[in-house]
Short mmCIF file of C-alpha atoms and ligand atoms in Angstrom, two decimals:
data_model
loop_
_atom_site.label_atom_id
_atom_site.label_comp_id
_atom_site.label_asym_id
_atom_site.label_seq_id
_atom_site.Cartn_x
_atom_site.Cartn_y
_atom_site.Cartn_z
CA UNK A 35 -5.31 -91.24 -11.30
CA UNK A 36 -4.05 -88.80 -13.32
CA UNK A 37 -5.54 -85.16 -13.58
CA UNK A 38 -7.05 -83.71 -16.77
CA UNK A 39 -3.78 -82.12 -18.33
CA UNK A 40 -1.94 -85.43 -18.21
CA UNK A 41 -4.70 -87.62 -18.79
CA UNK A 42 -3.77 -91.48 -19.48
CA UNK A 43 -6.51 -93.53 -21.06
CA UNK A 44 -8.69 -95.20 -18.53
CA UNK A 45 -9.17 -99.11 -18.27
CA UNK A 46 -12.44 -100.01 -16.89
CA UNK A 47 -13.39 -103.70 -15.81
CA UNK A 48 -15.77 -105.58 -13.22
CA UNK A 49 -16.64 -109.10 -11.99
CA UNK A 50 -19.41 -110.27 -10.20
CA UNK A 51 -19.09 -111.10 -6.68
CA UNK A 52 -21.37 -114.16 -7.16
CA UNK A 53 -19.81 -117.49 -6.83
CA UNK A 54 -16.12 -117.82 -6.29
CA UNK A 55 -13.93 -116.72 -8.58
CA UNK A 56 -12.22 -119.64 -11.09
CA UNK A 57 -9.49 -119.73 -14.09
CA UNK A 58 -11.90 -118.32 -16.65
CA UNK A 59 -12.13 -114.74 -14.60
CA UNK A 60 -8.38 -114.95 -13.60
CA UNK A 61 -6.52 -116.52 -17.04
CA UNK A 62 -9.05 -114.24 -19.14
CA UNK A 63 -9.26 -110.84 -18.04
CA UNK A 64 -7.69 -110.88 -14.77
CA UNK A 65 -4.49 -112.04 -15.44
CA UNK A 66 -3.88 -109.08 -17.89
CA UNK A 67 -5.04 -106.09 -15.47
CA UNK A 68 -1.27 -106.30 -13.91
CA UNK A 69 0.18 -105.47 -17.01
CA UNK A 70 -2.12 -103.02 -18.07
CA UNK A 71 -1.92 -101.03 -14.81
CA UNK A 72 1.33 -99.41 -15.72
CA UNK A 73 0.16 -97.62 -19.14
CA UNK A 74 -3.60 -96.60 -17.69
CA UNK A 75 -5.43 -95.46 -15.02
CA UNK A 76 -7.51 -98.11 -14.00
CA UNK A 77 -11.06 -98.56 -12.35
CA UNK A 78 -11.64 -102.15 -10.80
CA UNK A 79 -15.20 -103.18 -9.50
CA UNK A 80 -16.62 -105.45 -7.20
CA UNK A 81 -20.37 -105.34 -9.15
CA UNK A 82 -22.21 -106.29 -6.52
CA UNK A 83 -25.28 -104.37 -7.71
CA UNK A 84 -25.31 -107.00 -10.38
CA UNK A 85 -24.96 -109.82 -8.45
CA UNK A 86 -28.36 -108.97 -7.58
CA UNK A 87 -29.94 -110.24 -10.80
CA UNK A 88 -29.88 -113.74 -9.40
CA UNK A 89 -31.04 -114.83 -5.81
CA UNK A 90 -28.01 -115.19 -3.58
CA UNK A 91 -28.23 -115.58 0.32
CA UNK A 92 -27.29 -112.03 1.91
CA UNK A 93 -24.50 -112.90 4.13
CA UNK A 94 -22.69 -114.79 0.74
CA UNK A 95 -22.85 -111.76 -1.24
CA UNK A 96 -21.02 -109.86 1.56
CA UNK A 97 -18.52 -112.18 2.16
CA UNK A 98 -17.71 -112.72 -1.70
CA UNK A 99 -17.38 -109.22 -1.82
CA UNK A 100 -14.82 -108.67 0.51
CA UNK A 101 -13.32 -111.75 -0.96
CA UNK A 102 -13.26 -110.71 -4.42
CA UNK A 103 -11.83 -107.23 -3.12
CA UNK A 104 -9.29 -108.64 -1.43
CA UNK A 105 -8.36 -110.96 -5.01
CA UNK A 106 -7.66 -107.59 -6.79
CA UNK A 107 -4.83 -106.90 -4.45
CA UNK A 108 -3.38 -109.96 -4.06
CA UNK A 109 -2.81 -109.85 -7.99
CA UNK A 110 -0.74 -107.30 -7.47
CA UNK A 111 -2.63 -104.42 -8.23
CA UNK A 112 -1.86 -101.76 -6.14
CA UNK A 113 -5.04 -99.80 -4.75
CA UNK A 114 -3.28 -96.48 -4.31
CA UNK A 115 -2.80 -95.95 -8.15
CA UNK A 116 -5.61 -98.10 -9.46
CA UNK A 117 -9.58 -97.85 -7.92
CA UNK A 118 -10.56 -100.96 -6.44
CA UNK A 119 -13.87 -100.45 -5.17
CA UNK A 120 -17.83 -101.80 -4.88
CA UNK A 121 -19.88 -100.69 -7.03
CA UNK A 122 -22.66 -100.05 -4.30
CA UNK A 123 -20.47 -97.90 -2.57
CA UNK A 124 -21.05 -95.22 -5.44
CA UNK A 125 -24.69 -94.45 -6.06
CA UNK A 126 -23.62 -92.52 -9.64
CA UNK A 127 -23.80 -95.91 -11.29
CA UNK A 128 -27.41 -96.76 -10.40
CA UNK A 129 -28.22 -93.27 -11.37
CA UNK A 130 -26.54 -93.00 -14.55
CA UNK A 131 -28.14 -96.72 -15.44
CA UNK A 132 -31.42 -95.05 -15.16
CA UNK A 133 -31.15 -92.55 -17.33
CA UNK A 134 -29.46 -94.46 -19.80
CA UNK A 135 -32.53 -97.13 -19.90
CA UNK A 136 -34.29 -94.48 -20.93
CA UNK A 137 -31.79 -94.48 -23.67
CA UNK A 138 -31.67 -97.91 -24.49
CA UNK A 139 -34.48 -99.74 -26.66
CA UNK A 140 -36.13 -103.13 -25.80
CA UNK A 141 -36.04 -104.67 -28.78
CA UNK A 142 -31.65 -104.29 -28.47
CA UNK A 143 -32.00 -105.84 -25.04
CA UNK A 144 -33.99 -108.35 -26.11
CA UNK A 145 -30.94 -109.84 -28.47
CA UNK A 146 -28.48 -109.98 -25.43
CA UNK A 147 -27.45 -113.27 -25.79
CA UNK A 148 -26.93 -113.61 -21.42
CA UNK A 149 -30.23 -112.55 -21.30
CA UNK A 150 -31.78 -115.42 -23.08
CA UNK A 151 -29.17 -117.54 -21.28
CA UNK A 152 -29.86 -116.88 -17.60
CA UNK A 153 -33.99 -116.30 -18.08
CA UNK A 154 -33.92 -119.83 -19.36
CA UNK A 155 -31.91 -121.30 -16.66
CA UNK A 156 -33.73 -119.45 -14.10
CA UNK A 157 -37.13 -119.49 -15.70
CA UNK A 158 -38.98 -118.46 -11.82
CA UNK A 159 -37.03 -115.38 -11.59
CA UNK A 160 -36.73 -113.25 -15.17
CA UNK A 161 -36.85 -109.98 -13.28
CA UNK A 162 -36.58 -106.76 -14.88
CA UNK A 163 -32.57 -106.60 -13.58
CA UNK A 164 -31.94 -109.29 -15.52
CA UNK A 165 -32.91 -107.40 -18.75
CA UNK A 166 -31.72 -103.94 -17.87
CA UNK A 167 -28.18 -105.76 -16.61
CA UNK A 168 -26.40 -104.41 -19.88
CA UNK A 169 -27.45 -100.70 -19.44
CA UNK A 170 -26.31 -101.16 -15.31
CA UNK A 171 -22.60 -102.15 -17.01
CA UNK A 172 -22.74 -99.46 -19.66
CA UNK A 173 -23.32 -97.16 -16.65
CA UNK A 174 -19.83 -98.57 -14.73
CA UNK A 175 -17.90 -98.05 -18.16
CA UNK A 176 -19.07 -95.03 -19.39
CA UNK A 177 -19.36 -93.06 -16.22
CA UNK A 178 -15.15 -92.86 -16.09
CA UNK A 179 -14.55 -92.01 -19.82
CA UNK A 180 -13.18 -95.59 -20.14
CA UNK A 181 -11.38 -96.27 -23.41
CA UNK A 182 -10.50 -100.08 -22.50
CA UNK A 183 -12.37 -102.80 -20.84
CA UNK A 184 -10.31 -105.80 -20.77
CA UNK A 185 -13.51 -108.43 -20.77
CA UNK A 186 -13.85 -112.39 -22.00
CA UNK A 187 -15.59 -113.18 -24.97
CA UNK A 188 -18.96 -113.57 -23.48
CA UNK A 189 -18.82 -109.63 -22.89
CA UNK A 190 -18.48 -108.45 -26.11
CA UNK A 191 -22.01 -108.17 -27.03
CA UNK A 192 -22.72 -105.97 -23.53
CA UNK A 193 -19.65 -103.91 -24.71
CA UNK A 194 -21.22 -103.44 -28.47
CA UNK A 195 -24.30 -102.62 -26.58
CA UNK A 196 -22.59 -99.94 -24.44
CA UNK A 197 -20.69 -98.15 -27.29
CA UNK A 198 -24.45 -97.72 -29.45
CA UNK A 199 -25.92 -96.32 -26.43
CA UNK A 200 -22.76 -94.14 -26.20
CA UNK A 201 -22.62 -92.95 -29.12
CA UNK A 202 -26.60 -92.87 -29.61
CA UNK A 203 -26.16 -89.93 -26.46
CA UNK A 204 -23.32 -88.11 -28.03
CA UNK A 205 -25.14 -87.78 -31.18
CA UNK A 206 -28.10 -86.46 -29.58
CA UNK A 207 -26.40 -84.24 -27.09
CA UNK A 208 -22.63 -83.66 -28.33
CA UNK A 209 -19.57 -85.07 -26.78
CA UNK A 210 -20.93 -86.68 -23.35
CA UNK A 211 -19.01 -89.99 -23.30
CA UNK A 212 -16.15 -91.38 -24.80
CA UNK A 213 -16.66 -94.60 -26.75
CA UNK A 214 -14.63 -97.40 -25.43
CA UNK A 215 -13.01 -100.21 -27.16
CA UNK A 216 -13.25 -104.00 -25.97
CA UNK A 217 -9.82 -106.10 -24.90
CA UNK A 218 -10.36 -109.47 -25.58
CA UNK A 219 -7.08 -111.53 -25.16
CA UNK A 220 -6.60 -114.37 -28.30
CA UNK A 221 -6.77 -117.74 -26.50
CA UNK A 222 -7.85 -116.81 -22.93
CA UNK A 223 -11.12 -115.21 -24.24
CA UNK A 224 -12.83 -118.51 -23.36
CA UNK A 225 -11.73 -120.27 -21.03
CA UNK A 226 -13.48 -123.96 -21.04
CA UNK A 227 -15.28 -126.12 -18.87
CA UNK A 228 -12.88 -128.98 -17.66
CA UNK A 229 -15.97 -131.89 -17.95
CA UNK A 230 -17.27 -130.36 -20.87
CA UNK A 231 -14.99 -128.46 -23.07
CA UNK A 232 -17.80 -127.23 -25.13
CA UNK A 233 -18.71 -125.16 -22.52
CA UNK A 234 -17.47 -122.01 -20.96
CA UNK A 235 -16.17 -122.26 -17.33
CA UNK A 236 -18.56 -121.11 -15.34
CA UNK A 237 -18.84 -120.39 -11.25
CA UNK A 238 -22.42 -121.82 -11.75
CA UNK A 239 -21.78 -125.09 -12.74
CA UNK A 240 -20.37 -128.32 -11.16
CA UNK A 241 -17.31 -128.11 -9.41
CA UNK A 242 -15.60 -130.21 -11.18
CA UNK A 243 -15.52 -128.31 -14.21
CA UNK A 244 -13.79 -125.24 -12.75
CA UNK A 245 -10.78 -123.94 -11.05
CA UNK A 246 -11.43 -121.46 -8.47
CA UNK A 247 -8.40 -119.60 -7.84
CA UNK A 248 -8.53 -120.54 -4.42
CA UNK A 249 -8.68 -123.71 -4.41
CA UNK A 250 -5.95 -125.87 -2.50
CA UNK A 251 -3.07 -127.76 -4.75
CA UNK A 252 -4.53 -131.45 -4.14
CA UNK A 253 -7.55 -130.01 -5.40
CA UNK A 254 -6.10 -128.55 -8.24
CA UNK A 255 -5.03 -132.01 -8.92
CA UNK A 256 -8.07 -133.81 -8.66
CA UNK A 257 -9.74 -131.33 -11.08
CA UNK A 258 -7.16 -131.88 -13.89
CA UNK A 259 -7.00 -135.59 -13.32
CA UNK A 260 -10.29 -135.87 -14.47
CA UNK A 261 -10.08 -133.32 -17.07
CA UNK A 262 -11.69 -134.46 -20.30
CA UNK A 263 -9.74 -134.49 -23.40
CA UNK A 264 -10.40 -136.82 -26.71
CA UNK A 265 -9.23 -140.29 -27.81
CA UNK A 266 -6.93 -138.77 -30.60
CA UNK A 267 -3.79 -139.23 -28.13
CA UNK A 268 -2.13 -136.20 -30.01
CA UNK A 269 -1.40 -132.80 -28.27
CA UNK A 270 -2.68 -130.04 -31.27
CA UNK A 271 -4.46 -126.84 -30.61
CA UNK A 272 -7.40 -127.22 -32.44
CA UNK A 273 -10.46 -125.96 -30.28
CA UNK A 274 -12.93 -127.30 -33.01
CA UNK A 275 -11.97 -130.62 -33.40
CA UNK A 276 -9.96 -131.25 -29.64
CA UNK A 277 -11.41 -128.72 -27.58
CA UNK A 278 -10.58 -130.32 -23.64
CA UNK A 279 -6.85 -130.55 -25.30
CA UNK A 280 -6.68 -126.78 -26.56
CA UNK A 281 -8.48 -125.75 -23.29
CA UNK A 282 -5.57 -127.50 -21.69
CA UNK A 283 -3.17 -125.70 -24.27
CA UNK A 284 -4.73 -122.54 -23.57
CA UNK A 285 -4.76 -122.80 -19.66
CA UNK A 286 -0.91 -123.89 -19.61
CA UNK A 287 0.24 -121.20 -21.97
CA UNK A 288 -1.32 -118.69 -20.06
CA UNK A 289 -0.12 -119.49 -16.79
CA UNK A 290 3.33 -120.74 -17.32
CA UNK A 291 3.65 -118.00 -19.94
CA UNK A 292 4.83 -120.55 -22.93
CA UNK A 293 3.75 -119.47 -26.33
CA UNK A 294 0.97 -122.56 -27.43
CA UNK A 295 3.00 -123.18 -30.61
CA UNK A 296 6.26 -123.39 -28.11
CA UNK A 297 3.69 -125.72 -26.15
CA UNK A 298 2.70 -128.38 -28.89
CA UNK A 299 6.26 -128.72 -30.24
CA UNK A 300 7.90 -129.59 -27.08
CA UNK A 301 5.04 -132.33 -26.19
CA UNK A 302 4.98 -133.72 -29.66
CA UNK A 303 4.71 -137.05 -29.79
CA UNK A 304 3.59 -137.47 -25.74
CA UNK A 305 0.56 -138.55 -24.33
CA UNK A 306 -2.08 -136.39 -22.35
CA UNK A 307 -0.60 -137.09 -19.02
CA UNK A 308 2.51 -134.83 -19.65
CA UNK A 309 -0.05 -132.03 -20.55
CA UNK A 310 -2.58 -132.42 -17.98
CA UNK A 311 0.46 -132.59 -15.22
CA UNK A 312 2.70 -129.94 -16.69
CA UNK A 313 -0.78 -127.75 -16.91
CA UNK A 314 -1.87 -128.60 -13.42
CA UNK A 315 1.95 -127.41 -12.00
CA UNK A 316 1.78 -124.11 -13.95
CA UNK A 317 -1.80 -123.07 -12.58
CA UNK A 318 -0.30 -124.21 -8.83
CA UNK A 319 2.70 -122.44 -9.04
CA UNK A 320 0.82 -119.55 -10.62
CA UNK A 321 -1.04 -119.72 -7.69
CA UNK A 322 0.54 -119.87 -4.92
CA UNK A 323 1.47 -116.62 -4.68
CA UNK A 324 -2.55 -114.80 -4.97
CA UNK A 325 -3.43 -117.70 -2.12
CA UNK A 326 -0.56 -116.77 -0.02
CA UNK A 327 -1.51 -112.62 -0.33
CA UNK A 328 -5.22 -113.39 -0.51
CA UNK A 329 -4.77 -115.14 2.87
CA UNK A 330 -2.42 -112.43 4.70
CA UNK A 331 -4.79 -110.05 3.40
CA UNK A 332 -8.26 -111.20 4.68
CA UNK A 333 -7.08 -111.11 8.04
CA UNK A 334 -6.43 -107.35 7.54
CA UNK A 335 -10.10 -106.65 7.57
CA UNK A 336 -9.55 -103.08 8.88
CA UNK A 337 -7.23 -102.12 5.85
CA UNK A 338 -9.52 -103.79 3.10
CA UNK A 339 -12.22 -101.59 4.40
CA UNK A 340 -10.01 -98.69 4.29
CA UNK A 341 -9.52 -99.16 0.88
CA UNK A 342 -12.88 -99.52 -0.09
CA UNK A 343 -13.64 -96.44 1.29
CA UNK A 344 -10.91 -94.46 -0.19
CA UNK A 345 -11.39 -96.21 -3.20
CA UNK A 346 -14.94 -95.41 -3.31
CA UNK A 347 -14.47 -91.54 -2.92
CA UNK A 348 -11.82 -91.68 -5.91
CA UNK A 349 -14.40 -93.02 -8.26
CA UNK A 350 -17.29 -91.05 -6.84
CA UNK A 351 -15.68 -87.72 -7.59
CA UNK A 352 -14.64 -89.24 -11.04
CA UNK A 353 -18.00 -90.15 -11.60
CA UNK A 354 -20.07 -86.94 -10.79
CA UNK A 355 -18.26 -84.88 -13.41
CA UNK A 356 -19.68 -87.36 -16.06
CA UNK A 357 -23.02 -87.29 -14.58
CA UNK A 358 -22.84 -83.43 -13.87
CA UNK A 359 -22.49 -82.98 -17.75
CA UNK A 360 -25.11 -85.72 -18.91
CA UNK A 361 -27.49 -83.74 -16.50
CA UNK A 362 -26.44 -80.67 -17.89
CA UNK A 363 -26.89 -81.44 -21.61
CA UNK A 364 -30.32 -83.73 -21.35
CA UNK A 365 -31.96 -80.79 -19.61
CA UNK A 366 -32.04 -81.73 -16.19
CA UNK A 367 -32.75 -78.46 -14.17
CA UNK A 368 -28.95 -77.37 -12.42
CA UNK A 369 -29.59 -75.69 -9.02
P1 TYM B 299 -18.35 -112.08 -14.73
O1 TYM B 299 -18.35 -111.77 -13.27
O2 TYM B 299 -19.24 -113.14 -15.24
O3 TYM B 299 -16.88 -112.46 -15.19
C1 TYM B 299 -15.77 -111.62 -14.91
C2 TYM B 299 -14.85 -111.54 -16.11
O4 TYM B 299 -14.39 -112.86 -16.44
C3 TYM B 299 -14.67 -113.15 -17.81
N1 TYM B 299 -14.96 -114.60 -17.93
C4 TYM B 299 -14.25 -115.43 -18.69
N2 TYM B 299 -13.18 -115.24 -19.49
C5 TYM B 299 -12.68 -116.33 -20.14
N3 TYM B 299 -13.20 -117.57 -20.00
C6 TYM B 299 -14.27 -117.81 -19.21
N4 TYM B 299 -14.77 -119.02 -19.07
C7 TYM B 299 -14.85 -116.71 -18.51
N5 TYM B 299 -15.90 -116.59 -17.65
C8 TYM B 299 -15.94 -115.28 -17.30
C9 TYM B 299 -15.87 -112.29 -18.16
O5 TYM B 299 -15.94 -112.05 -19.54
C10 TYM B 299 -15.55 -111.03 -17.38
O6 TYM B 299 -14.64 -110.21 -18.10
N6 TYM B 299 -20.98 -108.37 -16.81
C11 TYM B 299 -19.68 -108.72 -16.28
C12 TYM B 299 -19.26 -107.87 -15.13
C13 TYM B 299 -19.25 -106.40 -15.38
C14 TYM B 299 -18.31 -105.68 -16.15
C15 TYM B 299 -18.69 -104.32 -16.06
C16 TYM B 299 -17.17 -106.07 -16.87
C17 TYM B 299 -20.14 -105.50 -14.90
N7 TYM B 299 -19.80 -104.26 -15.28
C18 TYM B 299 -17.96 -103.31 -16.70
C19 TYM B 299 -16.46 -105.04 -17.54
C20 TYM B 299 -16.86 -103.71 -17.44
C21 TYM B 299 -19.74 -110.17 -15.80
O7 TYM B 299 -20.77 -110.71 -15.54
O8 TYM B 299 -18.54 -110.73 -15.57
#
């Protein structure tokens, strides 16, 4: 991280350690943080605090977390320059989330469209986590002065959320945060179910319909194999009209690194067998690498630990000058 003087904007973004982690998270989002960690300083979080919004057995939610840790840097990112850390590790987030409730009105929680999502799937457990989730992630973000936060599409209404409360403080109390800006990549902002392209992928749903990132190549196989697509027998992106075929499209572009249009041109004319294997191929090969590091590097339990600690302290002493000022302009008494 850079110092004050040569300050580089900041890149915020965070994924749940609650399921395991599929081709949504990593084609979306994930894919991109490699190539965005040259030109920022980046923050990347394990958000374990939100994990908590849904029951999950205690010893899962560990090991995901040192899983999901141990993702990061397999994808390359490198842990010295960039924070990888859990967000539990650095109390300034549930702290800042309080005060910003207090900043944040009901009635703009109430439209959050995950909100109304999860408290109808898990209608015996609406706690009041669920609903105060987006002012929790507007906490992570605005706590580092982010200006980008790389996200899929089904962020953008916490990030809209998190730049009114932003700038709802700074007009109150002058410049506390900076107001950051959403990344949404074009065709990897939704990744889709593979048994019902309607849908997004989801770690919640049927296995079937995702792709964890760690899943073995026959696997891989068996997942595309049974991939749905349409009875038009023509490869076009059109998500509308052919939406387990653009899915496809979108899936194989990103991993392989083809342009779509490049895509659809060279299978002209070609069934959906060449596209579901040339697809399934890409997202191995893509793969095979992350497995490979992800595997060396869970056996190095001593030096993920390290790193979380380290890691931790960087974005703890980041995060107490933000809080430091908020305090200091909302009239909290400064011993
Ligand atoms: P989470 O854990 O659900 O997902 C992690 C990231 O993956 C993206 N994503 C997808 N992108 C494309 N297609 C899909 N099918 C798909 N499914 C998930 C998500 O948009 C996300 O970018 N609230 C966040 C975590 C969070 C956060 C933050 C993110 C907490 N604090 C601060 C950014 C900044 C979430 O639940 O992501």
């Amino acid at each position: 991280m850079s110092d004050n003087n040569t300050r580089r904007p900041v890149l915020y973004s965070g994924i749940q350690p609650s399921g395991r982690i599929h081709l949504g998270n990593y084609a979306g989002p994930m894919q991109n943080f490699l190539l965005l960690e040259k030109d920022y300083d980046c923050l990347f979080c394990v958000v374990d605090l939100h994990a908590l919004t849904i029951r999950n057995t205690p010893a899962d939610l560990r090991r995901q977390t040192m899983e999901l840790a141990a993702l990061y840097i397999a994808s390359g990112l490198d842990p010295k320059q960039s924070i990888i850390y859990c967000q539990s590790h650095v109390p300034e987030h549930a702290e800042l989330a309080w005060v910003l409730n207090c900043y944040t009105y009901m009635g703009e929680l109430s439209r959050m469209t995950q909100f109304k999502d999860k408290s109808s799937r898990h209608k015996d457990n609406i706690n009041a986590g669920l609903f105060t989730y987006p002012t929790l992630m507007a906490a992570d973000i605005l706590l580092y002065q982010t200006d980008v936060v790389p996200v899929g599409a089904d962020q953008k209404q916490h990030l809209e959320i998190t730049r009114d409360i932003a700038e709802r403080v700074n007009a109150l109390y002058g410049d506390v945060f900076r107001v950051p800006e959403p990344y949404i990549p074009k065709t990897t902002a939704k990744i889709m179910s593979l048994t019902e392209p309607e849908r997004k992928m989801s770690k919640s749903d049927e296995e079937d319909s995702f792709v964890a990132v760690l899943d073995a190549p026959d696997v891989i196989r068996r997942k595309f194999k049974r991939a749905v697509t349409d009875s038009l027998a023509e490869v076009r992106y059109d998500p509308e009209n052919q939406p387990g075929v653009s899915n496809l499209l979108a899936i194989l572009s990103a991993t392989s690194g083809t342009g779509i249009e490049t895509l659809v041109n060279e299978m002209a004319g070609q069934g959906y067998g060449i596209l579901k294997e040339r697809t399934t191929e890409a997202v191995i090969e893509r793969l095979k690498p992350l497995q490979a590091e992800y595997a060396r590097l869970m056996k190095d339990k001593v030096y993920l630990n390290e790193v979380l600690k380290d890691n931790a302290q960087r974005a703890s002493a980041l995060a107490q000058r933000t809080l430091r000022k908020l305090y200091k302009k909302i009239g909290l008494y400064q011993l």
